[in-house]
Coordinates of C-alpha atoms in Angstrom, one line a residue:
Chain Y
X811 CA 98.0 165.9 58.7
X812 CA 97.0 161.9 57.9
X813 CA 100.0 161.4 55.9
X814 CA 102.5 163.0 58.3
X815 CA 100.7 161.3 61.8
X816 CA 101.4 157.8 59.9
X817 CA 104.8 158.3 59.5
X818 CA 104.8 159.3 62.8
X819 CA 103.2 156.6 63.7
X820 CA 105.5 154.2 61.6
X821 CA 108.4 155.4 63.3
X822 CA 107.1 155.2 66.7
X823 CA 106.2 151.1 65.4
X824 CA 109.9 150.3 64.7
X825 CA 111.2 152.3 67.8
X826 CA 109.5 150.1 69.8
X827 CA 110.0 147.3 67.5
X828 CA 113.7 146.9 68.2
X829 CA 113.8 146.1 72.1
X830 CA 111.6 143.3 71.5
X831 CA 113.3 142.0 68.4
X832 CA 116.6 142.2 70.8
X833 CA 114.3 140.4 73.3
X834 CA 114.1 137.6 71.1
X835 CA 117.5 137.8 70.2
X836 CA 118.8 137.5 73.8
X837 CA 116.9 134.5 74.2
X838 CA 117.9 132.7 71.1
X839 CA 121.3 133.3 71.8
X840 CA 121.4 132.7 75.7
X841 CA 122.2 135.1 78.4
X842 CA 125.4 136.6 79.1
X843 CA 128.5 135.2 77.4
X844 CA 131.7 135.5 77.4
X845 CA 133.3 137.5 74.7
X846 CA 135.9 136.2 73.1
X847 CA 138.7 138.9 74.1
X848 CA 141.1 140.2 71.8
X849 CA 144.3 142.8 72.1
X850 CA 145.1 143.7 69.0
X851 CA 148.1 146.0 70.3
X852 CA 150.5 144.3 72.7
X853 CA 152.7 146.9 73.7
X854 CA 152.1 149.7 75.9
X855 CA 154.8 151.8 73.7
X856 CA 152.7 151.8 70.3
X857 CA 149.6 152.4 72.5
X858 CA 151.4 156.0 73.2
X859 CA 152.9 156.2 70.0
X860 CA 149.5 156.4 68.4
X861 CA 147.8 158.4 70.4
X862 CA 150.4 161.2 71.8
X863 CA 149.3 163.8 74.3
X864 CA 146.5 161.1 75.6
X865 CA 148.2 158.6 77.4
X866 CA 146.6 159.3 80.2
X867 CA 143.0 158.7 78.5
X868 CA 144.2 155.5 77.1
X869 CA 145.9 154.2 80.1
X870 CA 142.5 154.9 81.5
X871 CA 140.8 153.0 79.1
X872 CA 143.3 150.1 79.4
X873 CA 142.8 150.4 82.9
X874 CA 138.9 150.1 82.8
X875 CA 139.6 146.7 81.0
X876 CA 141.7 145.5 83.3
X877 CA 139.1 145.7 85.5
X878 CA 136.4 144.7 83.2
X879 CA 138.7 141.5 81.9
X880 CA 139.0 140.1 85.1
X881 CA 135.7 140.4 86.7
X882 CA 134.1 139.1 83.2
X883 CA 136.8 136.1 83.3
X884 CA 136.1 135.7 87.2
X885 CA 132.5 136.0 87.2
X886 CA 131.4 135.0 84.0
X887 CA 134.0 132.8 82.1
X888 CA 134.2 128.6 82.9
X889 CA 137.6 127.6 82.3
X890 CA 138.6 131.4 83.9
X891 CA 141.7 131.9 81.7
X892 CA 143.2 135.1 82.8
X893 CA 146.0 135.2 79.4
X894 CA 145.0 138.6 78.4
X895 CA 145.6 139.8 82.3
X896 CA 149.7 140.8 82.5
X897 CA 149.2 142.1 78.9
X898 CA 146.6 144.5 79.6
X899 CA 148.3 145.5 83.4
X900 CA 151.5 146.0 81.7
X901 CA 150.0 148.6 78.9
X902 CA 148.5 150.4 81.6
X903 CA 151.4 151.1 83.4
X904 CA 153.2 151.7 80.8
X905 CA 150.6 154.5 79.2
X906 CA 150.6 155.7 82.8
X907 CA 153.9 154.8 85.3
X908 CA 152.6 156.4 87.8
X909 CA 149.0 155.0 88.2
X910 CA 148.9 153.1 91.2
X911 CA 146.2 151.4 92.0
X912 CA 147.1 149.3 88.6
X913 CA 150.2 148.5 90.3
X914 CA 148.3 147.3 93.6
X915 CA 145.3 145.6 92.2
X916 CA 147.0 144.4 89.3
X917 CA 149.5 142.0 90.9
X918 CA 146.4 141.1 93.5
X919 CA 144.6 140.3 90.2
X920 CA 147.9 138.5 89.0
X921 CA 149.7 137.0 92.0
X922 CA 146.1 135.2 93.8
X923 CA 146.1 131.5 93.5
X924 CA 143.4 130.7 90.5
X925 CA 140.9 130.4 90.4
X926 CA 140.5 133.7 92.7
X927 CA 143.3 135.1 90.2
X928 CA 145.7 134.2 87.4
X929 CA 148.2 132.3 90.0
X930 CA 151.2 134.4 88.6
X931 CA 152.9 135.1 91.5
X932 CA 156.6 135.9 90.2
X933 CA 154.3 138.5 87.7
X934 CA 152.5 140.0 90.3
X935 CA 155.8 140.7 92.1
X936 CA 157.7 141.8 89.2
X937 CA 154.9 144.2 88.4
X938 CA 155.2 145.5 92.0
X939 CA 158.8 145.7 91.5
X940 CA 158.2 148.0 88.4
X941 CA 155.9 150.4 90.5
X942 CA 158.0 150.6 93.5
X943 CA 161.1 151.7 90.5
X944 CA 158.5 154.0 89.2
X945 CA 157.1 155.7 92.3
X946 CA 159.6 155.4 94.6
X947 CA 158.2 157.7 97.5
X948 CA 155.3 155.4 97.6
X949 CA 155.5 153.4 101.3
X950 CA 152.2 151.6 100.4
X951 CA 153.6 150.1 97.0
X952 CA 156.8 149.1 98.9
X953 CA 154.4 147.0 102.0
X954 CA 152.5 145.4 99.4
X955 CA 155.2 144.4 97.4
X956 CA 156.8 142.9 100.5
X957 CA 153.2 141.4 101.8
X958 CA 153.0 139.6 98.3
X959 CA 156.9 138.5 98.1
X960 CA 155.8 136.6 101.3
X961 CA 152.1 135.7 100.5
X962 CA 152.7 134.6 97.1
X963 CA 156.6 133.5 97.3
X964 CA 157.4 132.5 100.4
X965 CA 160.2 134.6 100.8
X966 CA 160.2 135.9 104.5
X967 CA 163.7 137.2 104.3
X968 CA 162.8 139.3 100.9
X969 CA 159.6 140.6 102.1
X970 CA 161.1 141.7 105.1
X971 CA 163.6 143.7 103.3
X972 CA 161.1 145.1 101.2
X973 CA 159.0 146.0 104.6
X974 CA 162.3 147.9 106.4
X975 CA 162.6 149.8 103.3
X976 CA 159.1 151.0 103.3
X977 CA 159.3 151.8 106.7
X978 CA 161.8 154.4 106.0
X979 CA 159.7 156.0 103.9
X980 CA 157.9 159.6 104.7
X981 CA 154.5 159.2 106.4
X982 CA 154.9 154.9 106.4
X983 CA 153.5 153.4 110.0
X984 CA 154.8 152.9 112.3
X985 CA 154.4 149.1 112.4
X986 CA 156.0 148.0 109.3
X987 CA 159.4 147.6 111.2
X988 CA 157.2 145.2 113.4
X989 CA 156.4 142.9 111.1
X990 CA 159.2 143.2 109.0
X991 CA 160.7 141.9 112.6
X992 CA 158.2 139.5 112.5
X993 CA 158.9 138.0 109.1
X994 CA 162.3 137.5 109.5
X995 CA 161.4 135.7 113.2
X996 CA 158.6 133.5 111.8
X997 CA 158.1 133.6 108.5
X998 CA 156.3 129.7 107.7
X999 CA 154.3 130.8 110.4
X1000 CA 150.2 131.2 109.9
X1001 CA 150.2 133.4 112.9
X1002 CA 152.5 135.6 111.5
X1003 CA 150.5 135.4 108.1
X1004 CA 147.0 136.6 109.7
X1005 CA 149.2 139.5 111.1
X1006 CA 150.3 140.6 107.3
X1007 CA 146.6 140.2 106.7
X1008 CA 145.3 141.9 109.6
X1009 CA 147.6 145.0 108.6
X1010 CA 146.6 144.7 105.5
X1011 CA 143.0 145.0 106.1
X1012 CA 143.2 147.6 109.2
X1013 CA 145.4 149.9 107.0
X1014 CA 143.8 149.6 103.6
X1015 CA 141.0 152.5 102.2
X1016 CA 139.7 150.5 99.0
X1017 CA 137.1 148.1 99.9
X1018 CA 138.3 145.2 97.3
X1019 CA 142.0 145.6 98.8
X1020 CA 140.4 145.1 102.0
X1021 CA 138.1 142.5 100.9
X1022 CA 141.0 140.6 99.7
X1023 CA 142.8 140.6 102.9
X1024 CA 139.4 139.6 104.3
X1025 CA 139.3 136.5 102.3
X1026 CA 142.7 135.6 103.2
X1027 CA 141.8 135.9 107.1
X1028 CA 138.7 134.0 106.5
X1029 CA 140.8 131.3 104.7
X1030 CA 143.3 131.2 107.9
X1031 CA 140.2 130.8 110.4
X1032 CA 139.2 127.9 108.0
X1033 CA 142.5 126.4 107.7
X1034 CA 142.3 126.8 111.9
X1035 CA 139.0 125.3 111.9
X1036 CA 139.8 122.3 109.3
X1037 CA 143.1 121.3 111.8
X1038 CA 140.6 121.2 115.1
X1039 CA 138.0 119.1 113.3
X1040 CA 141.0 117.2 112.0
X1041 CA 142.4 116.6 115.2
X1042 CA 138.8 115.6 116.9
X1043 CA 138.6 113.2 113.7
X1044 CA 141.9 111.7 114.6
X1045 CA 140.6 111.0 118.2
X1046 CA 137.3 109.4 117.0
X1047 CA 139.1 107.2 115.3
X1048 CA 142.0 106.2 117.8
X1049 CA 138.7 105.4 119.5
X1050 CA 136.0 103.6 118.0
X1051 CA 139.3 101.8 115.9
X1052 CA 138.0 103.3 112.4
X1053 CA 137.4 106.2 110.7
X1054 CA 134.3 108.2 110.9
X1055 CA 131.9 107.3 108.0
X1056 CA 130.2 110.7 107.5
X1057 CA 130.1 114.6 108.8
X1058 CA 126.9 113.8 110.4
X1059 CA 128.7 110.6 112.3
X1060 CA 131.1 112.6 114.0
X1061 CA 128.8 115.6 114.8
X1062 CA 126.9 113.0 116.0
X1063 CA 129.2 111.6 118.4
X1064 CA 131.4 114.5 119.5
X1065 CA 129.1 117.1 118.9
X1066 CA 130.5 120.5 117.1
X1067 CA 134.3 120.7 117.9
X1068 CA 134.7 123.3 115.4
X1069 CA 132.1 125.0 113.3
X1070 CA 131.3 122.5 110.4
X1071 CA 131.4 125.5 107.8
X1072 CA 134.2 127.9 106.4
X1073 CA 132.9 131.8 107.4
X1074 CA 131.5 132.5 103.7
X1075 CA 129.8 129.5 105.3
X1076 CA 130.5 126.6 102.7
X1077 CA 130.5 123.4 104.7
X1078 CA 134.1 121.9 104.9
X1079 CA 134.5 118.5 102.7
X1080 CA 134.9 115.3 104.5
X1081 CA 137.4 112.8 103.1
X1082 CA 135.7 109.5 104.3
X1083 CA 138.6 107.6 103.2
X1084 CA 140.8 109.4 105.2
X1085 CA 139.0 110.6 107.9
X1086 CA 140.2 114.1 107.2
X1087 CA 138.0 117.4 106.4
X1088 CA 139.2 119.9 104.2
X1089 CA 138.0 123.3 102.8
X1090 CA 135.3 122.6 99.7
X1091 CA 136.0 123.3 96.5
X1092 CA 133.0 125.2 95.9
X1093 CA 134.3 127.8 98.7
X1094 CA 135.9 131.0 97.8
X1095 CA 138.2 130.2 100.2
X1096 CA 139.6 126.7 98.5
X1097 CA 142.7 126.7 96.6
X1098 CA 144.1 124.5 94.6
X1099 CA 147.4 123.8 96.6
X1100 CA 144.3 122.4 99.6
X1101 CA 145.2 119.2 99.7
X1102 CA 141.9 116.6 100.4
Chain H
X1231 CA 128.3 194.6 58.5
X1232 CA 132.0 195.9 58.3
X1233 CA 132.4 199.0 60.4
X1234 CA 133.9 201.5 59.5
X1235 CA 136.3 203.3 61.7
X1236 CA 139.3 202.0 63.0
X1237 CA 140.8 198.6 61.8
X1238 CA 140.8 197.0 65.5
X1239 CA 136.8 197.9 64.8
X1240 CA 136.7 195.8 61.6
X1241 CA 138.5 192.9 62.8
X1242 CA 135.9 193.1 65.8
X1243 CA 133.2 192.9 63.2
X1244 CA 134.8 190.0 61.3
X1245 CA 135.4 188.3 64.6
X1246 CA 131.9 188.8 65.3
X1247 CA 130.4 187.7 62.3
X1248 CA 132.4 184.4 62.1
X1249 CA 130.8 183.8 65.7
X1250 CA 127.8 183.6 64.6
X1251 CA 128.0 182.0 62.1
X1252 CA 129.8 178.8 63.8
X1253 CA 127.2 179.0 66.4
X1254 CA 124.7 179.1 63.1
X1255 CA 126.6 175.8 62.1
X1256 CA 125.9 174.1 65.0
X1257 CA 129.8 173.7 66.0
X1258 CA 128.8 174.0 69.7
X1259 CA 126.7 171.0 69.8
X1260 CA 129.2 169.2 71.0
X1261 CA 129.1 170.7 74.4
X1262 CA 125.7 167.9 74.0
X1263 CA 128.5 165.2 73.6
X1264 CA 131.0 166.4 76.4
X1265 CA 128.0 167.4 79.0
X1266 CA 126.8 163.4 78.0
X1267 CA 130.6 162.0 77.8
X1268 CA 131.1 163.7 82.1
X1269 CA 127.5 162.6 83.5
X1270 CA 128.0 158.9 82.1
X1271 CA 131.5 159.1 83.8
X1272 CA 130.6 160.7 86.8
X1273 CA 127.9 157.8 86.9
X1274 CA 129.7 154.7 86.0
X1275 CA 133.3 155.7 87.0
X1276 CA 133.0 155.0 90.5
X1277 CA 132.0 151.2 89.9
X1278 CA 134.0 150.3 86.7
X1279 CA 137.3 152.1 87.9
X1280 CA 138.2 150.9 91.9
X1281 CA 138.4 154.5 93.2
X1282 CA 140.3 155.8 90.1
X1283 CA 137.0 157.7 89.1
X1284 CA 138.5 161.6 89.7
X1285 CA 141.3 160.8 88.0
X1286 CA 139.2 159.1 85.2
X1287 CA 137.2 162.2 85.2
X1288 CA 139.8 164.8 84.9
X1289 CA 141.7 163.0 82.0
X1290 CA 138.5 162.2 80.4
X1291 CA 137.3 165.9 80.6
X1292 CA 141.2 167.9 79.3
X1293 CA 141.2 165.1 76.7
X1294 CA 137.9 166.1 75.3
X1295 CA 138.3 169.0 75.2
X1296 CA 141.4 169.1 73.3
X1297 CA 140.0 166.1 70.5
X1298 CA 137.0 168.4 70.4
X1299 CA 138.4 171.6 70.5
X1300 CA 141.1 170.3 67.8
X1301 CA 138.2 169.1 65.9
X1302 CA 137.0 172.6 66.0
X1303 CA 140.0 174.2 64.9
X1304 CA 141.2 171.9 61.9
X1305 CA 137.7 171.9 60.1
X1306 CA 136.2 174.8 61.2
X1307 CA 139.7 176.7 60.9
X1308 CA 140.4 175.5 57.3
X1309 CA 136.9 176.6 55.8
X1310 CA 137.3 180.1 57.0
X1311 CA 138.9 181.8 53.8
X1312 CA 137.9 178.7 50.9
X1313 CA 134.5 178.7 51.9
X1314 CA 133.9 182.8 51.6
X1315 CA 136.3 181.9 48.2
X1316 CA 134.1 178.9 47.2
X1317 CA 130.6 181.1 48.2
X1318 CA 132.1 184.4 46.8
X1319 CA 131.0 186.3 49.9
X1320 CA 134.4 187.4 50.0
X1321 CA 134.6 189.7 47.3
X1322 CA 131.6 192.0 48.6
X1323 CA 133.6 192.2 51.7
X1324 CA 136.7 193.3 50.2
X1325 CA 134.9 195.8 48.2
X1326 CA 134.3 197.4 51.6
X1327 CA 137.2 199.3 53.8
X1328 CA 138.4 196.4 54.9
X1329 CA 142.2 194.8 54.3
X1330 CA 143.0 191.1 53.5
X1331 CA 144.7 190.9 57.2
X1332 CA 142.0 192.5 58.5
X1333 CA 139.5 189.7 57.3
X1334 CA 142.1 187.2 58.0
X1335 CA 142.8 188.4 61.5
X1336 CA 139.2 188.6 62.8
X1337 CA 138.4 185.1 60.9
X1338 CA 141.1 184.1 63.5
X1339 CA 140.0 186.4 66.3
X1340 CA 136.2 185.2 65.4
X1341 CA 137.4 181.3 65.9
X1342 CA 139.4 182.0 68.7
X1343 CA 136.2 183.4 70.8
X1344 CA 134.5 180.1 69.5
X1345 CA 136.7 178.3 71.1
X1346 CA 137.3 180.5 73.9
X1347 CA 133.2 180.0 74.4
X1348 CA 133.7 176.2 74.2
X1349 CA 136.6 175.4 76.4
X1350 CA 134.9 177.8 78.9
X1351 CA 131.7 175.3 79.0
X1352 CA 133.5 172.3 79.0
X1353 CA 136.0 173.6 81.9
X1354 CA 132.6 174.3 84.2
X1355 CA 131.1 171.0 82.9
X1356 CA 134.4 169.1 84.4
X1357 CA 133.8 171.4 87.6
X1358 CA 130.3 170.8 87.9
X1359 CA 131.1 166.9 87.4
X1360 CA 133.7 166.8 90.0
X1361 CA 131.3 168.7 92.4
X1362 CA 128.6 166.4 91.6
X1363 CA 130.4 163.4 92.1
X1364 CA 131.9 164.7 95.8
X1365 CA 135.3 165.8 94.5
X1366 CA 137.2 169.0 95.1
X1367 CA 136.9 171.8 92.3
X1368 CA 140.6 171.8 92.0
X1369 CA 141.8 175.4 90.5
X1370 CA 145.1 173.3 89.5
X1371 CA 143.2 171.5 86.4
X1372 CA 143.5 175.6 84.9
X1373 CA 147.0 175.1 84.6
X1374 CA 146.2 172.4 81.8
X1375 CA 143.0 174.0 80.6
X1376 CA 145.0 177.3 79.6
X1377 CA 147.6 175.7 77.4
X1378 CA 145.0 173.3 76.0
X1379 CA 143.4 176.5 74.7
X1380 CA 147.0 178.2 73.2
X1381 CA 147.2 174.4 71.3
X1382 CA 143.8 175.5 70.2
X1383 CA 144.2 178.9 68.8
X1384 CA 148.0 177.7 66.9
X1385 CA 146.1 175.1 65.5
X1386 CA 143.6 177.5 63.9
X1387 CA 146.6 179.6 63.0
X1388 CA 148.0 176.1 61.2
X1389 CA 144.8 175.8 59.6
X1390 CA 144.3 179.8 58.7
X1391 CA 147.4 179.2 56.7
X1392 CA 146.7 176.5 54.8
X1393 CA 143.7 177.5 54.1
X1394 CA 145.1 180.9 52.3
X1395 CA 147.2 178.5 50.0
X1396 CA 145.9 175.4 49.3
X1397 CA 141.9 173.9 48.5
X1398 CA 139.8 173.4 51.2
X1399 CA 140.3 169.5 51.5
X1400 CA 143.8 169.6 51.5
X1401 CA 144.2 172.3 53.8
X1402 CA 142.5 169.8 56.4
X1403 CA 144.7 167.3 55.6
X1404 CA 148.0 169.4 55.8
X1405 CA 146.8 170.8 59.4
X1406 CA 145.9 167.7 60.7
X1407 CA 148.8 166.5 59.4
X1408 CA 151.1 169.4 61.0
X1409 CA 148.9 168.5 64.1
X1410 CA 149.9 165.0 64.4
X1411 CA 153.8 165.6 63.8
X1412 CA 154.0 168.6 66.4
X1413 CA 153.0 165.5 68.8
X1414 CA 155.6 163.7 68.1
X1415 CA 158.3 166.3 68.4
X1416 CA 160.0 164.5 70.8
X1417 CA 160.7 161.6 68.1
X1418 CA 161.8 164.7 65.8
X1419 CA 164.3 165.1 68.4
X1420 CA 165.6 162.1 68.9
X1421 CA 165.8 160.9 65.7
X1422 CA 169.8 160.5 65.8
X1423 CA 169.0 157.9 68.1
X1424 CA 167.2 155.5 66.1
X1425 CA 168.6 156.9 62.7
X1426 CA 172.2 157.3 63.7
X1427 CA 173.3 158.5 60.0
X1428 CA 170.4 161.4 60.1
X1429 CA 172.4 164.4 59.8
X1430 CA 172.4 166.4 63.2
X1431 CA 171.3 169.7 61.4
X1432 CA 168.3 168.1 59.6
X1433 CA 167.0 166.7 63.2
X1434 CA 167.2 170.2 64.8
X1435 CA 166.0 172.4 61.4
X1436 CA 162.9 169.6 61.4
X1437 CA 162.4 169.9 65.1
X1438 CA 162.5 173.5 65.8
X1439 CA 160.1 174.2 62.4
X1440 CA 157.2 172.3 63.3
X1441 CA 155.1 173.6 65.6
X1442 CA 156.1 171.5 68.8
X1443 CA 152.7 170.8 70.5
X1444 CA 154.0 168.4 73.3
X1445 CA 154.5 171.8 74.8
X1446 CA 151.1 172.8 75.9
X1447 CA 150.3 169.6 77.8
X1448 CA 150.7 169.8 81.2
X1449 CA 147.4 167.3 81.3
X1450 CA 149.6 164.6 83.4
X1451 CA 151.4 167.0 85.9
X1452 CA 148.3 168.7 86.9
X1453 CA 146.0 165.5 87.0
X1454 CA 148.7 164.1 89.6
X1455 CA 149.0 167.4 91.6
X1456 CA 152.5 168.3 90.5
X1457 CA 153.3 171.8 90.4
X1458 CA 153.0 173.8 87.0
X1459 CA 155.5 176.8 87.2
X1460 CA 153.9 180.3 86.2
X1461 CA 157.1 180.6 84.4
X1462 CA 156.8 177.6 82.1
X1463 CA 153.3 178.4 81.6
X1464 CA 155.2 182.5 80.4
X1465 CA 157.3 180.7 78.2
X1466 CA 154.4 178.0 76.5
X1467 CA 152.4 181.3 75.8
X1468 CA 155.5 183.3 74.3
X1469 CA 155.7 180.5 72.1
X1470 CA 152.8 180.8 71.2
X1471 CA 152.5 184.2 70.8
X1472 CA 155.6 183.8 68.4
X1473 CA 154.8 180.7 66.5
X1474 CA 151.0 182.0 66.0
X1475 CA 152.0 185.6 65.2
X1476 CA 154.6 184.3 62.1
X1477 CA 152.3 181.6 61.1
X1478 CA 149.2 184.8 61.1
X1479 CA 151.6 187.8 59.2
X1480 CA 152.7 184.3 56.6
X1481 CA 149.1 183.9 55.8
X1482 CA 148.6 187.2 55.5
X1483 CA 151.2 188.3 53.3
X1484 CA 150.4 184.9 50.7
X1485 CA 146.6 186.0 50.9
X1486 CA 147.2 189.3 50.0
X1487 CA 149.2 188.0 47.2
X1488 CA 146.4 186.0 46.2
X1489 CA 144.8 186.6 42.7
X1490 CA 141.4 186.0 43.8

């Protein structure tokens, strides 16, 4: 009974020895970080050849690490280098060509400006390419893929193409005529670009779809906010014969125009050089193509 | 333990035996593994996937319970005749009224209900999952669920033969082995293709010997709601009916040739 409620109690010791000692090792070695990623198979076609009659599983899996990748790269990673990204999309639609959503959040993944994504626009849009080739009924694959041709591209005349298509489509709304009309009217223009993103986010089911199209309406009410306090800036300065010196300056003198702050409320940057504000860098909402 | 009676009796009696005893081995533990492999899915899924977590589910669920059924069948299915060999327990058994086949037939019969038992669970685990996790019990994911279980029972036959000719380790080898290949039938097929000198009679001999088990999946089409024909599903189960049946009375005519 003594001998058998020590080992007992040994084994109870170095159960509860190995949180702690992981405790410790956690702290020597810092938080979170970012594991160095590695795909040691690059093609979706030996992926199936090894494992036949699970592709679906694996696409799965592959799937899962999409999603993992690019939240750990997003979230966690400093430089945010997305290499891995088109590799590990592409494997998944290949193990599985008709998985959808990897065609839809993958080229939003792919095709946003970084550092919200990888910045591979002509990727993202190939990739949509290949899922409207593989699932050709799809109306929703079709609108994205022309939303993206002309969010991404710049190509009013494609994405409108894309968009009549889709409207043709069984059980496609009735508004995607609309705006393909739209596009092909006034494609450079921003109000025509909160209207792909308002149909984007009225129509869309999955919350990070319509998050995205969120963030891009938030980024057009900025952009609409930066021009007013731009213009007010330009006044200011055609009257007291210089340019403001600070934010607080011209709040000071012409009181709130415009609010001072993007809506994920980041204030905007003022450029006192230029007497110009801009979108910060530290917003969500910045991207690189902002110029100061 | 071997009735006597009629022979449909003693294969019942094998059958039985060889039940319990895999249940005595502990082979259904892994319904532990699967009922731990759906509740972490139907946990996590929701949050790691973006909305993909039914689908997730019901591949994650049909492919376990072919690796694990598969499992079952190789190792399980090739110790059937060498272990009672290696243990001797045979030869009392034989002693009795009861004919090679007989044995041979309700080690398969015996197996079969194992597995019959396990695919069972694991179908109401990926029910109960899909119900837990505010998803449809969709009657479809049968359609894959049947044919997983006529892969299950050919494999066993695969394995039942070997098993009569060969040792115990290299039985397990050859099935698996067999396994594998009959998974890439298709490649068997279109070998001309990539080996254009491959004589056009050696492709078909090699395709329509092995055991072509890209047949029973219907995993994909019924995870994506397409519709599985009852008549497909006829002509999966003839073949297995046929394949098992020759691979069975082939064991049993090379066991009953056995010097034992």
């Amino acid at each position: 009974m003594g001998a058998s409620a020590g080992r007992i109690l040994v084994l109870v010791l170095l159960a509860a020895s190995i949180p702690l000692v992981q405790q410790r090792v956690d702290t020597v070695r810092g938080g979170y970080s970012a594991q160095e990623e590695a795909l040691y198979l690059w093609s979706g076609e030996h992926v199936r050849r090894l494992n036949p009659g699970l592709e679906n599983v694996m696409a799965d899996l592959y799937w899962l690490r999409t999603v993992q990748y690019f939240g750990g790269q997003r979230i966690f990673s400093k430089d945010r280098r997305f290499d891995l990204l088109l590799p590990l999309v592409t494997i998944t639609t290949t193990l599985d060509p008709r998985l959808e959503i990897a065609y839809r959040y993958g080229a939003i993944f792919l095709g946003e400006p970084w550092p919200t994504g990888a910045g591979r626009a002509q990727d993202a849009v190939a990739l949509m390419e290949r899922g409207v080739g593989n699932l050709p009924r799809s109306w929703r694959l079709r609108q994205d893929l022309g939303m993206f041709r002309y969010s991404y591209l710049g190509d009013g005349r494609g994405a409108a193409a894309v968009l009549l298509e889709a409207a043709k489509l069984p059980e496609a709304p009735f508004w995607l005529e609309t705006l393909a009309a739209d596009l092909l009217a006034n494609a450079d223009d921003r109000a025509t670009s909160r209207e792909v993103w308002t149909r984007m986010y009225e129509q869309a089911d999955e919350p990070p779809i319509k998050g995205n199209a969120l963030i891009h309406l938030q980024r057009l009410d900025a952009l609409d906010a930066v021009d007013a306090l731009n213009a007010a800036a330009k006044d200011l300065e055609a009257k007291l014969g210089r340019k403001p010196r600070d934010a607080r300056e011209f709040v000071s003198l012409l009181g709130p125009r415009a609010p001072l702050a993007d809506p994920l409320g980041v204030p905007f940057e003022y450029h006192a050089d230029q007497g110009r504000f801009s979108i910060s860098r530290e917003s969500w909402l910045w991207r690189p193509t902002d110029r100061p | 333990m071997v009735a006597r009676g009629s022979g449909l009796a003693r294969i019942g009696a094998v059958a039985r035996n060889t039940f319990r005893e895999t249940v005595r081995e502990r082979v259904l533990y892994n319904l532990v593994f699967f009922a731990i492999l759906m509740t972490v899915s139907g946990l996590l899924l929701n949050r790691l996937s973006i909305r993909q977590d039914e689908k997730i589910v019901k591949d994650l669920g049909l492919a376990a319970m072919e690796v694990f059924g598969l499992l079952i069948a190789v190792f399980i299915g090739v110790g059937l005749v060498g272990k009672e060999i290696e243990r001797r327990s045979l030869y009392p058994l034989l002693a009795k009224p009861l004919g090679r086949t007989e044995f041979l037939l309700g080690k398969f019969a015996g197996l079969a209900l194992t597995l019959l038992v396990n695919v069972s669970v694991m179908t109401l685990g990926l029910y109960a999952t899909l119900l837990a996790t505010g998803r449809r019990a969709d009657p479809l994911l049968l359609k894959a669920v049947f044919p997983i279980y006529l892969s299950l029972l050919l494999t066993v036959c695969v394995a039942l033969f070997f098993s009569t000719v060969t040792s115990h380790t290299l039985a397990a080898i050859l099935t698996a082995g067999v396994v594998v290949a009959g998974r890439f039938s298709d490649v068997v097929r279109n070998m001309n293709e990539v080996l254009p000198g491959a004589p056009g009679w050696l492709t078909r001999v090699l395709y329509y010997m092995m055991p072509n088990f890209q047949n029973f999946d219907f995993k994909n089409q019924v995870v994506y709601g397409d519709p599985v024909l009852t008549a497909t599903l006829a002509w999966v189960t003839l073949y297995a009916l046929a394949y098992g049946a020759f691979l069975l009375a082939l064991a049993a005519a090379v066991f009953r040739s056995r010097e034992l």
